[in-house]
Amino acid sequence: MPDVIPAPANQRRSSAELILLVLFSAVALLVHLLTNGRYGYFRDELYYIACGQHLAVGYVDQPPLSILLLRLSEILFGNSLFAIRLLPALAAASTVAITGLIARELGGRAWAIALACAGSLCALFSLAVGNFFSMNAFEPLFWMGCIYLLVR
């Protein structure tokens, strides 16, 4: 009868850390999804919707990628307030996860990962821009992704 070999400690640690990352990201997504439809359209959202009807490679006042993302969101999910604000909510939740991954790459264990994720989740800027569509909603995700690639 073959002996059962226990999983190495670093594998056990990885699964607990991944559970923390998923948990904090899910909380961030839930917070944004529950609060993103309370006040109606933000004036810039209406402007971005109008720009999405006339896609171009360059705009004077915003990058084309954010408008393209909004247009894709409209095509896939419709143009309801909830659908338009889904991508910023996903970006905010992803930012929380990447923040935890950065803490993990820097040698942090579960407590450090939880603290980093909680800090990212509770950041007022993240809570604000994750609740409406703007080009700024994707900047934290982009920069945290760059930092993650740098430390990795």
Tab-separated table of N, CA and C in Angstrom:
chain	number	residue	atom	x	y	z
A	1	MET	N	0.841	-1.174	0.000
A	1	MET	CA	0.000	0.000	0.000
A	1	MET	C	0.890	1.242	0.000
A	2	PRO	N	0.679	2.151	-0.973
A	2	PRO	CA	1.545	3.329	-1.054
A	2	PRO	C	1.286	4.285	0.103
A	3	ASP	N	2.367	4.903	0.532
A	3	ASP	CA	2.248	5.887	1.604
A	3	ASP	C	1.645	7.177	1.057
A	4	VAL	N	0.894	7.841	1.892
A	4	VAL	CA	0.317	9.130	1.524
A	4	VAL	C	1.338	10.206	1.844
A	5	ILE	N	1.665	10.972	0.844
A	5	ILE	CA	2.640	12.043	1.023
A	5	ILE	C	1.876	13.342	1.230
A	6	PRO	N	2.089	14.007	2.366
A	6	PRO	CA	1.361	15.259	2.592
A	6	PRO	C	1.839	16.341	1.626
A	7	ALA	N	0.950	17.250	1.339
A	7	ALA	CA	1.294	18.365	0.460
A	7	ALA	C	2.328	19.244	1.149
A	8	PRO	N	3.262	19.758	0.385
A	8	PRO	CA	4.250	20.666	0.977
A	8	PRO	C	3.576	21.888	1.599
A	9	ALA	N	4.261	22.464	2.566
A	9	ALA	CA	3.697	23.613	3.287
A	9	ALA	C	3.422	24.778	2.350
A	10	ASN	N	4.277	24.977	1.339
A	10	ASN	CA	4.056	26.111	0.446
A	10	ASN	C	2.813	25.922	-0.415
A	11	GLN	N	2.417	24.678	-0.716
A	11	GLN	CA	1.179	24.449	-1.452
A	11	GLN	C	-0.026	24.725	-0.569
A	12	ARG	N	0.041	24.311	0.691
A	12	ARG	CA	-1.061	24.599	1.609
A	12	ARG	C	-1.199	26.108	1.792
A	13	ARG	N	-0.079	26.761	1.881
A	13	ARG	CA	-0.097	28.208	2.030
A	13	ARG	C	-0.709	28.865	0.803
A	14	SER	N	-0.396	28.365	-0.367
A	14	SER	CA	-0.913	28.944	-1.595
A	14	SER	C	-2.427	28.861	-1.666
A	15	SER	N	-2.989	27.731	-1.272
A	15	SER	CA	-4.440	27.602	-1.362
A	15	SER	C	-5.136	28.541	-0.383
A	16	ALA	N	-4.605	28.715	0.810
A	16	ALA	CA	-5.202	29.644	1.773
A	16	ALA	C	-5.096	31.079	1.272
A	17	GLU	N	-3.982	31.409	0.671
A	17	GLU	CA	-3.801	32.763	0.154
A	17	GLU	C	-4.726	33.027	-1.019
A	18	LEU	N	-4.888	32.049	-1.880
A	18	LEU	CA	-5.794	32.224	-3.011
A	18	LEU	C	-7.238	32.378	-2.544
A	19	ILE	N	-7.599	31.666	-1.492
A	19	ILE	CA	-8.946	31.827	-0.933
A	19	ILE	C	-9.135	33.252	-0.421
A	20	LEU	N	-8.105	33.798	0.233
A	20	LEU	CA	-8.183	35.190	0.696
A	20	LEU	C	-8.336	36.154	-0.472
A	21	LEU	N	-7.564	35.945	-1.527
A	21	LEU	CA	-7.652	36.818	-2.697
A	21	LEU	C	-9.049	36.782	-3.304
A	22	VAL	N	-9.581	35.591	-3.462
A	22	VAL	CA	-10.921	35.452	-4.041
A	22	VAL	C	-11.968	36.072	-3.123
A	23	LEU	N	-11.828	35.856	-1.831
A	23	LEU	CA	-12.794	36.390	-0.871
A	23	LEU	C	-12.823	37.919	-0.892
A	24	PHE	N	-11.660	38.541	-0.803
A	24	PHE	CA	-11.615	40.004	-0.807
A	24	PHE	C	-12.071	40.575	-2.145
A	25	SER	N	-11.709	39.930	-3.243
A	25	SER	CA	-12.159	40.400	-4.556
A	25	SER	C	-13.668	40.273	-4.691
A	26	ALA	N	-14.220	39.185	-4.185
A	26	ALA	CA	-15.672	38.994	-4.245
A	26	ALA	C	-16.398	40.038	-3.406
A	27	VAL	N	-15.843	40.368	-2.253
A	27	VAL	CA	-16.447	41.414	-1.416
A	27	VAL	C	-16.401	42.753	-2.145
A	28	ALA	N	-15.274	43.061	-2.776
A	28	ALA	CA	-15.162	44.313	-3.525
A	28	ALA	C	-16.187	44.358	-4.653
A	29	LEU	N	-16.303	43.274	-5.389
A	29	LEU	CA	-17.266	43.230	-6.490
A	29	LEU	C	-18.690	43.370	-5.962
A	30	LEU	N	-18.991	42.691	-4.886
A	30	LEU	CA	-20.333	42.755	-4.312
A	30	LEU	C	-20.670	44.165	-3.835
A	31	VAL	N	-19.727	44.818	-3.176
A	31	VAL	CA	-19.959	46.193	-2.708
A	31	VAL	C	-20.269	47.101	-3.884
A	32	HIS	N	-19.487	46.985	-4.946
A	32	HIS	CA	-19.707	47.852	-6.107
A	32	HIS	C	-21.009	47.523	-6.825
A	33	LEU	N	-21.313	46.252	-6.968
A	33	LEU	CA	-22.540	45.886	-7.671
A	33	LEU	C	-23.790	46.290	-6.888
A	34	LEU	N	-23.706	46.253	-5.573
A	34	LEU	CA	-24.863	46.638	-4.762
A	34	LEU	C	-25.067	48.145	-4.685
A	35	THR	N	-24.027	48.913	-4.944
A	35	THR	CA	-24.134	50.366	-4.786
A	35	THR	C	-24.005	51.143	-6.082
A	36	ASN	N	-23.807	50.487	-7.219
A	36	ASN	CA	-23.497	51.256	-8.426
A	36	ASN	C	-24.712	51.799	-9.165
A	37	GLY	N	-25.907	51.548	-8.738
A	37	GLY	CA	-27.060	52.054	-9.464
A	37	GLY	C	-27.932	52.993	-8.667
A	38	ARG	N	-27.381	53.633	-7.677
A	38	ARG	CA	-28.209	54.409	-6.759
A	38	ARG	C	-28.525	55.829	-7.213
A	39	TYR	N	-27.689	56.449	-8.012
A	39	TYR	CA	-27.865	57.881	-8.259
A	39	TYR	C	-28.077	58.251	-9.715
A	40	GLY	N	-28.321	57.322	-10.578
A	40	GLY	CA	-28.527	57.660	-11.977
A	40	GLY	C	-27.212	57.866	-12.703
A	41	TYR	N	-27.326	58.300	-13.941
A	41	TYR	CA	-26.148	58.462	-14.790
A	41	TYR	C	-25.312	59.651	-14.340
A	42	PHE	N	-24.015	59.463	-14.362
A	42	PHE	CA	-23.071	60.548	-14.160
A	42	PHE	C	-22.928	61.262	-15.501
A	43	ARG	N	-22.734	62.569	-15.504
A	43	ARG	CA	-22.751	63.314	-16.770
A	43	ARG	C	-21.691	62.824	-17.749
A	44	ASP	N	-20.526	62.437	-17.266
A	44	ASP	CA	-19.497	61.940	-18.176
A	44	ASP	C	-19.894	60.608	-18.796
A	45	GLU	N	-20.666	59.810	-18.075
A	45	GLU	CA	-21.115	58.535	-18.639
A	45	GLU	C	-21.974	58.768	-19.874
A	46	LEU	N	-22.816	59.771	-19.838
A	46	LEU	CA	-23.645	60.078	-21.002
A	46	LEU	C	-22.782	60.526	-22.176
A	47	TYR	N	-21.751	61.295	-21.889
A	47	TYR	CA	-20.828	61.724	-22.939
A	47	TYR	C	-20.074	60.531	-23.523
A	48	TYR	N	-19.628	59.622	-22.664
A	48	TYR	CA	-18.914	58.437	-23.142
A	48	TYR	C	-19.828	57.534	-23.960
A	49	ILE	N	-21.083	57.444	-23.582
A	49	ILE	CA	-22.037	56.656	-24.370
A	49	ILE	C	-22.188	57.264	-25.758
A	50	ALA	N	-22.281	58.590	-25.825
A	50	ALA	CA	-22.384	59.260	-27.122
A	50	ALA	C	-21.117	59.044	-27.946
A	51	CYS	N	-19.951	59.100	-27.316
A	51	CYS	CA	-18.698	58.837	-28.039
A	51	CYS	C	-18.649	57.394	-28.525
A	52	GLY	N	-19.203	56.471	-27.750
A	52	GLY	CA	-19.221	55.071	-28.141
A	52	GLY	C	-20.059	54.811	-29.373
A	53	GLN	N	-21.020	55.689	-29.639
A	53	GLN	CA	-21.822	55.553	-30.854
A	53	GLN	C	-21.039	55.970	-32.098
A	54	HIS	N	-19.942	56.683	-31.899
A	54	HIS	CA	-19.096	57.160	-33.000
A	54	HIS	C	-17.638	56.850	-32.660
A	55	LEU	N	-17.287	55.582	-32.681
A	55	LEU	CA	-15.936	55.169	-32.295
A	55	LEU	C	-14.888	55.796	-33.200
A	56	ALA	N	-13.777	56.165	-32.595
A	56	ALA	CA	-12.653	56.741	-33.327
A	56	ALA	C	-11.364	56.244	-32.686
A	57	VAL	N	-10.273	56.398	-33.420
A	57	VAL	CA	-8.976	55.969	-32.902
A	57	VAL	C	-8.470	56.935	-31.845
A	58	GLY	N	-8.796	58.193	-31.978
A	58	GLY	CA	-8.338	59.170	-31.009
A	58	GLY	C	-9.413	60.187	-30.699
A	59	TYR	N	-9.473	60.572	-29.448
A	59	TYR	CA	-10.362	61.632	-29.004
A	59	TYR	C	-9.495	62.701	-28.365
A	60	VAL	N	-10.004	63.911	-28.319
A	60	VAL	CA	-9.232	65.003	-27.748
A	60	VAL	C	-9.127	64.873	-26.236
A	61	ASP	N	-10.174	64.392	-25.593
A	61	ASP	CA	-10.239	64.465	-24.137
A	61	ASP	C	-10.269	63.136	-23.398
A	62	GLN	N	-10.174	62.004	-24.077
A	62	GLN	CA	-10.092	60.719	-23.385
A	62	GLN	C	-9.446	59.682	-24.288
A	63	PRO	N	-8.876	58.667	-23.687
A	63	PRO	CA	-8.247	57.614	-24.489
A	63	PRO	C	-9.308	56.739	-25.158
A	64	PRO	N	-9.004	56.221	-26.336
A	64	PRO	CA	-10.006	55.434	-27.063
A	64	PRO	C	-10.322	54.083	-26.427
A	65	LEU	N	-9.411	53.521	-25.634
A	65	LEU	CA	-9.662	52.202	-25.060
A	65	LEU	C	-10.847	52.214	-24.097
A	66	SER	N	-10.966	53.258	-23.297
A	66	SER	CA	-12.090	53.306	-22.356
A	66	SER	C	-13.421	53.392	-23.097
A	67	ILE	N	-13.461	54.134	-24.179
A	67	ILE	CA	-14.692	54.244	-24.965
A	67	ILE	C	-14.994	52.917	-25.655
A	68	LEU	N	-13.962	52.253	-26.137
A	68	LEU	CA	-14.155	50.944	-26.763
A	68	LEU	C	-14.679	49.927	-25.745
A	69	LEU	N	-14.146	49.957	-24.529
A	69	LEU	CA	-14.641	49.060	-23.478
A	69	LEU	C	-16.105	49.338	-23.150
A	70	LEU	N	-16.469	50.601	-23.099
A	70	LEU	CA	-17.863	50.947	-22.837
A	70	LEU	C	-18.760	50.457	-23.962
A	71	ARG	N	-18.315	50.623	-25.191
A	71	ARG	CA	-19.119	50.164	-26.337
A	71	ARG	C	-19.277	48.646	-26.313
A	72	LEU	N	-18.210	47.928	-26.002
A	72	LEU	CA	-18.302	46.471	-25.896
A	72	LEU	C	-19.246	46.062	-24.764
A	73	SER	N	-19.192	46.788	-23.671
A	73	SER	CA	-20.097	46.514	-22.558
A	73	SER	C	-21.548	46.740	-22.972
A	74	GLU	N	-21.788	47.790	-23.735
A	74	GLU	CA	-23.145	48.054	-24.226
A	74	GLU	C	-23.629	46.955	-25.166
A	75	ILE	N	-22.743	46.497	-26.033
A	75	ILE	CA	-23.114	45.441	-26.977
A	75	ILE	C	-23.417	44.147	-26.239
A	76	LEU	N	-22.590	43.807	-25.260
A	76	LEU	CA	-22.753	42.535	-24.556
A	76	LEU	C	-23.874	42.546	-23.520
A	77	PHE	N	-24.012	43.646	-22.789
A	77	PHE	CA	-24.919	43.665	-21.643
A	77	PHE	C	-26.061	44.666	-21.763
A	78	GLY	N	-26.077	45.465	-22.804
A	78	GLY	CA	-27.092	46.504	-22.933
A	78	GLY	C	-26.586	47.819	-22.368
A	79	ASN	N	-27.457	48.818	-22.375
A	79	ASN	CA	-27.006	50.130	-21.892
A	79	ASN	C	-27.719	50.550	-20.614
A	80	SER	N	-28.045	49.591	-19.785
A	80	SER	CA	-28.603	49.936	-18.479
A	80	SER	C	-27.495	50.492	-17.587
A	81	LEU	N	-27.903	51.153	-16.551
A	81	LEU	CA	-26.934	51.724	-15.617
A	81	LEU	C	-26.062	50.636	-15.001
A	82	PHE	N	-26.683	49.523	-14.636
A	82	PHE	CA	-25.943	48.398	-14.066
A	82	PHE	C	-24.921	47.851	-15.061
A	83	ALA	N	-25.315	47.698	-16.318
A	83	ALA	CA	-24.422	47.137	-17.335
A	83	ALA	C	-23.243	48.058	-17.615
A	84	ILE	N	-23.490	49.345	-17.649
A	84	ILE	CA	-22.413	50.297	-17.931
A	84	ILE	C	-21.397	50.320	-16.794
A	85	ARG	N	-21.857	50.120	-15.582
A	85	ARG	CA	-20.968	50.187	-14.423
A	85	ARG	C	-20.408	48.834	-14.009
A	86	LEU	N	-20.684	47.805	-14.782
A	86	LEU	CA	-20.161	46.479	-14.461
A	86	LEU	C	-18.643	46.414	-14.645
A	87	LEU	N	-18.131	46.961	-15.743
A	87	LEU	CA	-16.683	46.904	-15.984
A	87	LEU	C	-15.873	47.664	-14.936
A	88	PRO	N	-16.272	48.875	-14.520
A	88	PRO	CA	-15.527	49.512	-13.428
A	88	PRO	C	-15.556	48.704	-12.133
A	89	ALA	N	-16.668	48.040	-11.854
A	89	ALA	CA	-16.742	47.198	-10.655
A	89	ALA	C	-15.789	46.014	-10.775
A	90	LEU	N	-15.726	45.404	-11.950
A	90	LEU	CA	-14.788	44.301	-12.173
A	90	LEU	C	-13.340	44.780	-12.086
A	91	ALA	N	-13.082	45.991	-12.592
A	91	ALA	CA	-11.726	46.545	-12.511
A	91	ALA	C	-11.329	46.791	-11.055
A	92	ALA	N	-12.247	47.297	-10.254
A	92	ALA	CA	-11.948	47.539	-8.837
A	92	ALA	C	-11.694	46.226	-8.104
A	93	ALA	N	-12.490	45.208	-8.395
A	93	ALA	CA	-12.285	43.902	-7.756
A	93	ALA	C	-10.965	43.284	-8.195
A	94	SER	N	-10.609	43.451	-9.455
A	94	SER	CA	-9.331	42.927	-9.951
A	94	SER	C	-8.153	43.658	-9.329
A	95	THR	N	-8.318	44.946	-9.076
A	95	THR	CA	-7.265	45.717	-8.418
A	95	THR	C	-7.010	45.187	-7.013
A	96	VAL	N	-8.062	44.818	-6.309
A	96	VAL	CA	-7.910	44.234	-4.969
A	96	VAL	C	-7.122	42.933	-5.062
A	97	ALA	N	-7.462	42.095	-6.039
A	97	ALA	CA	-6.769	40.813	-6.194
A	97	ALA	C	-5.296	41.010	-6.539
A	98	ILE	N	-5.004	41.923	-7.439
A	98	ILE	CA	-3.608	42.147	-7.835
A	98	ILE	C	-2.812	42.735	-6.674
A	99	THR	N	-3.438	43.568	-5.860
A	99	THR	CA	-2.760	44.094	-4.673
A	99	THR	C	-2.352	42.960	-3.745
A	100	GLY	N	-3.243	42.004	-3.553
A	100	GLY	CA	-2.905	40.834	-2.741
A	100	GLY	C	-1.807	39.997	-3.361
A	101	LEU	N	-1.826	39.865	-4.686
A	101	LEU	CA	-0.763	39.116	-5.367
A	101	LEU	C	0.591	39.799	-5.212
A	102	ILE	N	0.592	41.122	-5.218
A	102	ILE	CA	1.846	41.858	-5.013
A	102	ILE	C	2.377	41.586	-3.606
A	103	ALA	N	1.495	41.628	-2.615
A	103	ALA	CA	1.924	41.329	-1.239
A	103	ALA	C	2.480	39.915	-1.153
A	104	ARG	N	1.875	38.997	-1.848
A	104	ARG	CA	2.348	37.602	-1.853
A	104	ARG	C	3.711	37.485	-2.529
A	105	GLU	N	3.888	38.171	-3.639
A	105	GLU	CA	5.179	38.137	-4.341
A	105	GLU	C	6.294	38.740	-3.499
A	106	LEU	N	5.954	39.689	-2.657
A	106	LEU	CA	6.961	40.320	-1.803
A	106	LEU	C	7.229	39.516	-0.537
A	107	GLY	N	6.644	38.325	-0.450
A	107	GLY	CA	6.930	37.430	0.663
A	107	GLY	C	5.912	37.452	1.782
A	108	GLY	N	4.841	38.182	1.601
A	108	GLY	CA	3.829	38.247	2.643
A	108	GLY	C	3.030	36.962	2.754
A	109	ARG	N	2.670	36.654	3.973
A	109	ARG	CA	1.822	35.478	4.214
A	109	ARG	C	0.362	35.931	4.275
A	110	ALA	N	-0.483	35.102	4.808
A	110	ALA	CA	-1.927	35.356	4.776
A	110	ALA	C	-2.296	36.698	5.412
A	111	TRP	N	-1.680	37.030	6.545
A	111	TRP	CA	-2.008	38.288	7.215
A	111	TRP	C	-1.636	39.485	6.348
A	112	ALA	N	-0.471	39.463	5.742
A	112	ALA	CA	-0.044	40.571	4.887
A	112	ALA	C	-0.939	40.685	3.655
A	113	ILE	N	-1.308	39.554	3.095
A	113	ILE	CA	-2.183	39.567	1.923
A	113	ILE	C	-3.549	40.130	2.295
A	114	ALA	N	-4.086	39.693	3.429
A	114	ALA	CA	-5.386	40.196	3.875
A	114	ALA	C	-5.330	41.694	4.147
A	115	LEU	N	-4.255	42.157	4.752
A	115	LEU	CA	-4.108	43.582	5.046
A	115	LEU	C	-3.994	44.401	3.759
A	116	ALA	N	-3.217	43.911	2.798
A	116	ALA	CA	-3.081	44.612	1.519
A	116	ALA	C	-4.414	44.660	0.777
A	117	CYS	N	-5.111	43.543	0.751
A	117	CYS	CA	-6.416	43.500	0.077
A	117	CYS	C	-7.423	44.413	0.767
A	118	ALA	N	-7.418	44.416	2.096
A	118	ALA	CA	-8.344	45.275	2.837
A	118	ALA	C	-8.042	46.747	2.583
A	119	GLY	N	-6.766	47.086	2.520
A	119	GLY	CA	-6.399	48.466	2.221
A	119	GLY	C	-6.852	48.895	0.840
A	120	SER	N	-6.688	48.016	-0.127
A	120	SER	CA	-7.128	48.321	-1.481
A	120	SER	C	-8.648	48.387	-1.569
A	121	LEU	N	-9.306	47.503	-0.856
A	121	LEU	CA	-10.771	47.468	-0.863
A	121	LEU	C	-11.368	48.724	-0.248
A	122	CYS	N	-10.754	49.228	0.809
A	122	CYS	CA	-11.301	50.373	1.541
A	122	CYS	C	-10.786	51.723	1.054
A	123	ALA	N	-9.922	51.733	0.070
A	123	ALA	CA	-9.400	53.000	-0.441
A	123	ALA	C	-10.541	53.826	-1.034
A	124	LEU	N	-10.659	55.058	-0.610
A	124	LEU	CA	-11.776	55.890	-1.047
A	124	LEU	C	-11.777	56.112	-2.553
A	125	PHE	N	-10.612	56.273	-3.143
A	125	PHE	CA	-10.551	56.462	-4.590
A	125	PHE	C	-11.128	55.253	-5.305
A	126	SER	N	-10.741	54.064	-4.862
A	126	SER	CA	-11.242	52.839	-5.480
A	126	SER	C	-12.744	52.693	-5.282
A	127	LEU	N	-13.226	53.011	-4.104
A	127	LEU	CA	-14.663	52.932	-3.853
A	127	LEU	C	-15.431	53.924	-4.714
A	128	ALA	N	-14.827	55.081	-4.968
A	128	ALA	CA	-15.521	56.098	-5.759
A	128	ALA	C	-15.516	55.764	-7.246
A	129	VAL	N	-14.347	55.518	-7.820
A	129	VAL	CA	-14.299	55.330	-9.274
A	129	VAL	C	-14.808	53.967	-9.715
A	130	GLY	N	-14.989	53.046	-8.802
A	130	GLY	CA	-15.567	51.764	-9.169
A	130	GLY	C	-17.076	51.811	-9.281
A	131	ASN	N	-17.676	52.956	-8.944
A	131	ASN	CA	-19.131	53.074	-8.950
A	131	ASN	C	-19.698	53.818	-10.142
A	132	PHE	N	-18.861	54.275	-11.048
A	132	PHE	CA	-19.367	54.879	-12.279
A	132	PHE	C	-18.320	54.688	-13.364
A	133	PHE	N	-18.762	54.773	-14.604
A	133	PHE	CA	-17.839	54.546	-15.704
A	133	PHE	C	-17.072	55.830	-15.988
A	134	SER	N	-15.772	55.732	-15.935
A	134	SER	CA	-14.897	56.826	-16.347
A	134	SER	C	-13.582	56.210	-16.791
A	135	MET	N	-12.793	56.992	-17.470
A	135	MET	CA	-11.492	56.464	-17.899
A	135	MET	C	-10.595	56.214	-16.692
A	136	ASN	N	-10.858	56.890	-15.581
A	136	ASN	CA	-10.047	56.719	-14.376
A	136	ASN	C	-10.319	55.405	-13.662
A	137	ALA	N	-11.402	54.734	-13.979
A	137	ALA	CA	-11.739	53.483	-13.297
A	137	ALA	C	-10.740	52.374	-13.606
A	138	PHE	N	-10.054	52.474	-14.729
A	138	PHE	CA	-9.149	51.410	-15.150
A	138	PHE	C	-7.684	51.712	-14.839
A	139	GLU	N	-7.384	52.941	-14.442
A	139	GLU	CA	-6.000	53.313	-14.144
A	139	GLU	C	-5.404	52.540	-12.971
A	140	PRO	N	-6.098	52.405	-11.839
A	140	PRO	CA	-5.497	51.624	-10.746
A	140	PRO	C	-5.207	50.180	-11.149
A	141	LEU	N	-6.095	49.580	-11.922
A	141	LEU	CA	-5.869	48.214	-12.389
A	141	LEU	C	-4.629	48.148	-13.272
A	142	PHE	N	-4.484	49.097	-14.176
A	142	PHE	CA	-3.320	49.126	-15.061
A	142	PHE	C	-2.027	49.279	-14.262
A	143	TRP	N	-1.998	50.235	-13.335
A	143	TRP	CA	-0.766	50.489	-12.595
A	143	TRP	C	-0.437	49.375	-11.614
A	144	MET	N	-1.439	48.793	-10.997
A	144	MET	CA	-1.164	47.651	-10.112
A	144	MET	C	-0.679	46.459	-10.926
A	145	GLY	N	-1.202	46.302	-12.132
A	145	GLY	CA	-0.699	45.250	-13.017
A	145	GLY	C	0.756	45.483	-13.386
A	146	CYS	N	1.114	46.736	-13.653
A	146	CYS	CA	2.515	47.060	-13.965
A	146	CYS	C	3.424	46.778	-12.768
A	147	ILE	N	2.984	47.153	-11.583
A	147	ILE	CA	3.786	46.903	-10.381
A	147	ILE	C	3.936	45.409	-10.144
A	148	TYR	N	2.859	44.665	-10.360
A	148	TYR	CA	2.932	43.206	-10.186
A	148	TYR	C	3.953	42.600	-11.148
A	149	LEU	N	3.944	43.043	-12.394
A	149	LEU	CA	4.928	42.531	-13.355
A	149	LEU	C	6.344	42.936	-12.965
A	150	LEU	N	6.488	44.105	-12.374
A	150	LEU	CA	7.805	44.568	-11.948
A	150	LEU	C	8.354	43.730	-10.795
A	151	VAL	N	7.522	43.418	-9.802
A	151	VAL	CA	8.015	42.657	-8.654
A	151	VAL	C	8.103	41.167	-8.948
A	152	ARG	N	7.431	40.724	-9.951
A	152	ARG	CA	7.466	39.306	-10.306
A	152	ARG	C	8.739	39.024	-11.054
